[in-house]
XYZ file of C-alpha atoms in Angstrom:
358
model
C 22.061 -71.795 -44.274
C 21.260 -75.192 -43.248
C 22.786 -78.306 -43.842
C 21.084 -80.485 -47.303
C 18.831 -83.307 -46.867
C 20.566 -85.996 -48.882
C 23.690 -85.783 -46.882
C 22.096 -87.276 -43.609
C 22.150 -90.672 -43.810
C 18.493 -91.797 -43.727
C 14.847 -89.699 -42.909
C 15.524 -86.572 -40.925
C 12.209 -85.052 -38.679
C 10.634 -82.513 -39.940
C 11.085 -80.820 -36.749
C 14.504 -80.378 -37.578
C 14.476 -78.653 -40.697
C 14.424 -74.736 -40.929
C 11.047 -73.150 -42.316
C 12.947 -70.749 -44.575
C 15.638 -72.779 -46.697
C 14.055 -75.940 -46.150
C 17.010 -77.568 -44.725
C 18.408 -79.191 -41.603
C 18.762 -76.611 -38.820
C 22.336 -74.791 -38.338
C 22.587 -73.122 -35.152
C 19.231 -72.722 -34.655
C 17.596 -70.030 -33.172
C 14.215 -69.324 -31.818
C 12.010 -66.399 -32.030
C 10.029 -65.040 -28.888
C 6.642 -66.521 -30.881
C 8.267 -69.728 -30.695
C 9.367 -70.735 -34.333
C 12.840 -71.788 -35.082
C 15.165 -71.266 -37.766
C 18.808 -71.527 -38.889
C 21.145 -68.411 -37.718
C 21.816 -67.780 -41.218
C 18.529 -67.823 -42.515
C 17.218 -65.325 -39.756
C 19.259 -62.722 -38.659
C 19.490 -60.984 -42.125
C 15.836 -61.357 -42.252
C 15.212 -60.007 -38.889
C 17.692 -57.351 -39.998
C 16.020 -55.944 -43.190
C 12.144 -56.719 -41.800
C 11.953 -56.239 -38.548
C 9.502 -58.841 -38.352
C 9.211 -62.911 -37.901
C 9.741 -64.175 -40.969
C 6.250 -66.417 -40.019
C 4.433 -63.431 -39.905
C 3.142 -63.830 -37.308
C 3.753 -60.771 -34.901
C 4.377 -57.319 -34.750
C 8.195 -56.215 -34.879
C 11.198 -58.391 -33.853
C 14.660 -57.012 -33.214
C 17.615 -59.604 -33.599
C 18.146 -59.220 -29.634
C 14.856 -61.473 -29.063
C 16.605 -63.786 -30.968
C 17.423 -66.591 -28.564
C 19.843 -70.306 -29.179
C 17.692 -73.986 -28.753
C 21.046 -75.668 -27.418
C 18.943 -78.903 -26.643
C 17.812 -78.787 -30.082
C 21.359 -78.229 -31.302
C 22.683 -80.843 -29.361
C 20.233 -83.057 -31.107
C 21.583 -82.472 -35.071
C 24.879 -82.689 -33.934
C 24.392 -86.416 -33.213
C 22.705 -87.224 -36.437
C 24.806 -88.830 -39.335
C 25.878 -86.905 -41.901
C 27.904 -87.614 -45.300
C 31.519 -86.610 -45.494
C 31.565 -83.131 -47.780
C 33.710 -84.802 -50.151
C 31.536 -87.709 -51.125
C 31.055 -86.877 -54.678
C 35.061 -86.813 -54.554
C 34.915 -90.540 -53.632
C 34.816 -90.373 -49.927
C 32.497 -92.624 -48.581
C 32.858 -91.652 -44.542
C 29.650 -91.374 -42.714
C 30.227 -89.444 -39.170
C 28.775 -87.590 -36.626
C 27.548 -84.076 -37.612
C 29.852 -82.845 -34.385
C 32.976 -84.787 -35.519
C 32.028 -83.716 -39.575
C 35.144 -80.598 -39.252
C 37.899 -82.760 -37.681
C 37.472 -85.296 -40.329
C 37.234 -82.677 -43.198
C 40.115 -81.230 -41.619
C 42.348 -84.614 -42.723
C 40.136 -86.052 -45.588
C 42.353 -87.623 -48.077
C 39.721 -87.176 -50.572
C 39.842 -82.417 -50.073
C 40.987 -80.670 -52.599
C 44.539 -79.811 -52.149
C 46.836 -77.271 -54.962
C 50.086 -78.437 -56.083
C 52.726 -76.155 -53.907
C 54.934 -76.188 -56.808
C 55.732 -72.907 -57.923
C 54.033 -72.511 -62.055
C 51.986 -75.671 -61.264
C 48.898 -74.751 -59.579
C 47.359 -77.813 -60.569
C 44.056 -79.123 -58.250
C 44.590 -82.717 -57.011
C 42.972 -84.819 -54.088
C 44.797 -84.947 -51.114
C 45.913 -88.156 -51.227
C 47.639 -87.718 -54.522
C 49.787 -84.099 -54.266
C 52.703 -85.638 -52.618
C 52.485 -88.091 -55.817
C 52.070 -85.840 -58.176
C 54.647 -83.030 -56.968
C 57.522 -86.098 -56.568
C 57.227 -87.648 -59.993
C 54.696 -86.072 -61.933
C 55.083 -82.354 -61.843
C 56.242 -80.060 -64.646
C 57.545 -77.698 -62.490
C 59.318 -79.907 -60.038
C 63.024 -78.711 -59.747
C 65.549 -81.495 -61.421
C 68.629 -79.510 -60.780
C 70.440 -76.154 -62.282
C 71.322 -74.637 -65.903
C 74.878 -75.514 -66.609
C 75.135 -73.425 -69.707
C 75.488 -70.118 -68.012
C 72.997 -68.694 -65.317
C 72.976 -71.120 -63.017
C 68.929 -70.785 -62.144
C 66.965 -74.056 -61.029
C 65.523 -75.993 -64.340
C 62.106 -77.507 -63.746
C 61.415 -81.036 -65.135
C 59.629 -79.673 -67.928
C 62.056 -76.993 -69.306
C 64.598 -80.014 -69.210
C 62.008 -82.525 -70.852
C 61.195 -79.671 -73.765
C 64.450 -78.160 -74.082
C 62.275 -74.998 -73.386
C 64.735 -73.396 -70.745
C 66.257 -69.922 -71.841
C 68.992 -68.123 -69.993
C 68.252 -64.681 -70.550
C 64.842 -65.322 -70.509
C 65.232 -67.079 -67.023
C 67.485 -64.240 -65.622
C 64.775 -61.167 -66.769
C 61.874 -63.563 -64.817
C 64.420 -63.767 -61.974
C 65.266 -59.958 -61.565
C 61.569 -59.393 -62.541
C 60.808 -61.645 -59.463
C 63.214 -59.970 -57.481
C 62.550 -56.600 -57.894
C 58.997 -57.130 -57.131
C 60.583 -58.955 -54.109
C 62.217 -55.896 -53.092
C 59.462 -53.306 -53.906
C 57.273 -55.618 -51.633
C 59.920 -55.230 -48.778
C 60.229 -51.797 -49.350
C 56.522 -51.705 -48.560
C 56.570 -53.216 -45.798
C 59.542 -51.677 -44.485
C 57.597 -48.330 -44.904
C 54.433 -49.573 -43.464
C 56.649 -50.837 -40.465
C 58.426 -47.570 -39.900
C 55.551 -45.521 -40.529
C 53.491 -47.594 -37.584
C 56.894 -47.576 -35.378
C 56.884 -43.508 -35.438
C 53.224 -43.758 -34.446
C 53.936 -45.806 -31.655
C 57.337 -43.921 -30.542
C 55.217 -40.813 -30.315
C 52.003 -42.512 -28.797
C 55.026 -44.314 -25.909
C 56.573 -40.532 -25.951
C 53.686 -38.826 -24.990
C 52.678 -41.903 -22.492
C 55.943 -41.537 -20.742
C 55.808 -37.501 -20.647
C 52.101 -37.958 -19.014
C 53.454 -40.268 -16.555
C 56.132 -38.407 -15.668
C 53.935 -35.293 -15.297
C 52.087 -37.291 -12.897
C 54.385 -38.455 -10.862
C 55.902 -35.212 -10.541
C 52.837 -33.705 -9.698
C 52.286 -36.924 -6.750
C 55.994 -36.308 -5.703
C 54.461 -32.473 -4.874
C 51.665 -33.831 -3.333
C 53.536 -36.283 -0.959
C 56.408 -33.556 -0.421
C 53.156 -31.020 0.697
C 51.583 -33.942 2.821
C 55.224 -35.091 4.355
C 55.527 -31.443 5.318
C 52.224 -30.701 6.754
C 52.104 -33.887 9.054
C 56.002 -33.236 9.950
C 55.019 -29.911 11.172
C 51.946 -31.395 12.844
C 53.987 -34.564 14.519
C 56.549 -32.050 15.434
C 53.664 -29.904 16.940
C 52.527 -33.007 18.953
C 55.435 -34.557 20.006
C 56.032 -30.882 21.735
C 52.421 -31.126 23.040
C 53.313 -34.365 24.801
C 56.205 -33.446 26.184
C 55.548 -30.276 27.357
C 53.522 -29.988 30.986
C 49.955 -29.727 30.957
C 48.841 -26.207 30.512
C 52.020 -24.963 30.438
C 52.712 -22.185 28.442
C 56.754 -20.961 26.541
C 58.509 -18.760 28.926
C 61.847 -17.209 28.693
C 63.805 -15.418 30.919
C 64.102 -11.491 30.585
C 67.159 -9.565 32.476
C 65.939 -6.396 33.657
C 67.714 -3.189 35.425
C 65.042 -1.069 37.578
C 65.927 1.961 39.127
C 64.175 3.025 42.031
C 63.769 5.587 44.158
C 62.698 5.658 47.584
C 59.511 6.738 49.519
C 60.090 6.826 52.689
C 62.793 4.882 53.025
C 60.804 1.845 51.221
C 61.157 0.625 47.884
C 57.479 -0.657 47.731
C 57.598 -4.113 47.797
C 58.740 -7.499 49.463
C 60.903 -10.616 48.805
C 60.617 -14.137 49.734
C 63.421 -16.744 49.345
C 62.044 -19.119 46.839
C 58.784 -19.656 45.018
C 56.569 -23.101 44.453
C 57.289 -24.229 41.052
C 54.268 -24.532 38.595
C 56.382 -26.474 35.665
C 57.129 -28.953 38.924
C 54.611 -31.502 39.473
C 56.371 -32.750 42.635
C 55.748 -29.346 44.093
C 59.386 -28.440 44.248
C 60.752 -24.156 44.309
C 62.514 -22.735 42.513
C 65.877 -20.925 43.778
C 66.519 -17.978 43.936
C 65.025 -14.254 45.911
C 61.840 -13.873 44.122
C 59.084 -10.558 44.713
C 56.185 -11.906 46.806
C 54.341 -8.232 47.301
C 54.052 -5.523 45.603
C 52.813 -2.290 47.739
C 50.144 -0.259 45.988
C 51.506 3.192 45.129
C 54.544 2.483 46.117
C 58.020 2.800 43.757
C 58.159 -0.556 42.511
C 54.376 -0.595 41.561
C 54.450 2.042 39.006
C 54.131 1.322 35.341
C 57.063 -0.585 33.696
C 58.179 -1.673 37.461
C 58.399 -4.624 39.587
C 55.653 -7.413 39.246
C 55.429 -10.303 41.475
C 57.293 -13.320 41.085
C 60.489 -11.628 39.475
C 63.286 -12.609 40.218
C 66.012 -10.561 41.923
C 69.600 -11.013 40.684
C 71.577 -8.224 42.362
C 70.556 -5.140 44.449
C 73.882 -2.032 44.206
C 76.228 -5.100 43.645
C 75.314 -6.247 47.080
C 72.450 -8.550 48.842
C 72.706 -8.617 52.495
C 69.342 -10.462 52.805
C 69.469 -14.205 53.489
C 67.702 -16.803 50.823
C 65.872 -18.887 53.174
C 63.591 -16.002 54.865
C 61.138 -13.439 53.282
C 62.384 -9.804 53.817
C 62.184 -6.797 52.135
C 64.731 -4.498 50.452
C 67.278 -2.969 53.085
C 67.388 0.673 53.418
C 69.863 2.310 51.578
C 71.815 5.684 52.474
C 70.956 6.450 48.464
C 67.249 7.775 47.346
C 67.935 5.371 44.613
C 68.629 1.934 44.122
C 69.291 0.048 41.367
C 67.553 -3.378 41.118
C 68.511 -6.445 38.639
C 66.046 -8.849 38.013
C 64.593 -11.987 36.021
C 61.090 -11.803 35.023
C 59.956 -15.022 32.687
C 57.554 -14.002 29.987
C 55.386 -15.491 27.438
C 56.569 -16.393 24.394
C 55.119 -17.019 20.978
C 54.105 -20.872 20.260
C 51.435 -22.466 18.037
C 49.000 -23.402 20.613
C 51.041 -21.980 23.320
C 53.156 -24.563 23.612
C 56.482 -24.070 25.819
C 59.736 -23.115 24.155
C 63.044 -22.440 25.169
C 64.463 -19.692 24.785
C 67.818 -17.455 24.898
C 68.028 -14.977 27.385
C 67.588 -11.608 26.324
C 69.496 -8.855 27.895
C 67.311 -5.423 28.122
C 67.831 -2.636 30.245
C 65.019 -0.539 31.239
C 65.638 2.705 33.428
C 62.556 4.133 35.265
């Protein structure tokens, strides 16, 4: 609702007043057609008929409804009559600055704050009336027994009772008490809420951050075992592959007065990238159908440890195996094999002692 004519001090535009209640525009607003009202005159119009109330259109939805802030901006500087003027406030102020002043008008309406008073008074005049006017201003407490506050009234009448006074007081009191009771009830009733709502937040986070500890644990794992897998990757040679070294016992028999194959003293390296050998009396040939080349026998490269307990051959020469007065000989030998690695990386392993007799 707009504001009433008579309170502006002099002729407002027409312009300025709101087609429906006939009054000075309050928070006006414009429709899409372009007539203006007051906010409170339109929206529950809009509301119930969908329409303009100009009729001028089809149907309007309160969302078309737009705010004239220039327009605004406009009342608010016009002059207006303090609320209270029939009160006998006589202030004439800006329509922006009319709440501040209303806010500390001597001339409002202001209730006595005595308790049984209740009396209506201007402003100006409570703290008059509640000092030195008041019926139910306290003057001090019954001596004749119950000690309660007597107002200035029961002490100008000679009204005040004792018993009387003591029933109001419990009365007072136990509605006191029921009212805390209440409210203690209310309060505990909304503090169980909440302890179960905080319960159930608490049990949900730490479900979660279980279930992230598991995830991180999973992850740690999985790129420890991959870091571990590349840290090996870098160290080891490139294309090397996990050896270890396999004792062997061969025994042999002669053809011939050959064992089938030949030594050398030493063999080029391949883990070596400086092209160093390694020591050692090492098979460089193998002869085809010969006793060493049968299945499960010599292959080349093994490494001989120790021929009958004796090795007459020297280290720094190929040769092959002496003749023996025996048709057998035992041989003992090295042989490095494969081993299992994720991406055949090299390990190192124990030596495995295995005897094999052929």
């Amino acid at each position: 609702m707009g504001f009433e004519l008579d309170r502006f001090d002099g002729d407002v535009d027409p312009d300025l007043k709101c087609a429906l209640c006939h009054k000075v525009l309050e928070d006006p607003l414009t429709t899409p057609c372009g007539h203006v009202f007051c906010a409170g005159c339109v929206l529950p119009w809009v509301v119930q008929e969908g329409s303009c109330p100009a009729r001028c259109r089809g149907r309007l939805s309160a969302k078309e409804l737009n705010h004239v802030l220039p327009l605004k901006r406009l009342i608010l500087k016009l002059d207006i009559k303090c609320a209270h003027a029939a009160r006998g406030c006589g202030r004439v102020v800006k329509l922006q600055e009319l709440p501040e002043h209303l806010e500390r008008c001597d001339f409002a309406p202001a209730r006595c704050r005595h308790a049984g008073c209740g009396q209506v008074l201007l402003r100006r005049d409570v703290e008059a009336h509640m000092r030195d006017a008041c019926d139910a201003r306290p003057v001090g407490r019954c001596q004749e027994g119950c000690g309660l506050p007597l107002t200035h009234g029961e002490q100008r009448t000679g009204g005040h009772c004792c018993a009387r006074a003591l029933r109001a007081h419990n009365g007072a009191l136990q509605a006191r008490l029921g009212a805390l009771h209440k409210a203690l009830k209310k309060e505990a009733l909304r503090a169980g809420k909440r302890e179960k709502s905080l319960v159930a937040q608490l049990a949900a986070a730490q479900l979660e951050l279980q279930m992230t500890a598991l995830r991180y644990q999973k992850k740690f794992t999985e790129y420890s075992a991959r870091l571990d897998s590349l840290s090996r990757c870098v160290a080891a040679p490139p294309g090397g592959k996990g050896e270890e070294t396999k004792s062997l016992t061969l025994v042999l028999h002669r053809d011939s007065g050959s064992l089938g194959f030949n030594i050398i003293g030493g063999r080029p390296c391949v883990d070596n990238q400086d092209g160093s050998s390694s020591e050692g009396i090492f098979v460089s040939k193998i002869v085809d159908s010969g006793p060493a080349a049968k299945e499960g026998g010599l292959q080349i490269h093994d490494r001989i440890i120790e021929v009958c307990e004796h090795w007459p051959v020297s280290l720094n020469r190929p040769n092959a195996i002496p003749p023996s007065s025996g048709s057998q000989q035992t041989v003992w030998l090295g042989r490095e094999v494969l081993s299992g690695g994720w991406l055949g990386r090299r390990h190192t392993s124990p030596i495995v002692w295995d005897k094999i007799e052929c």
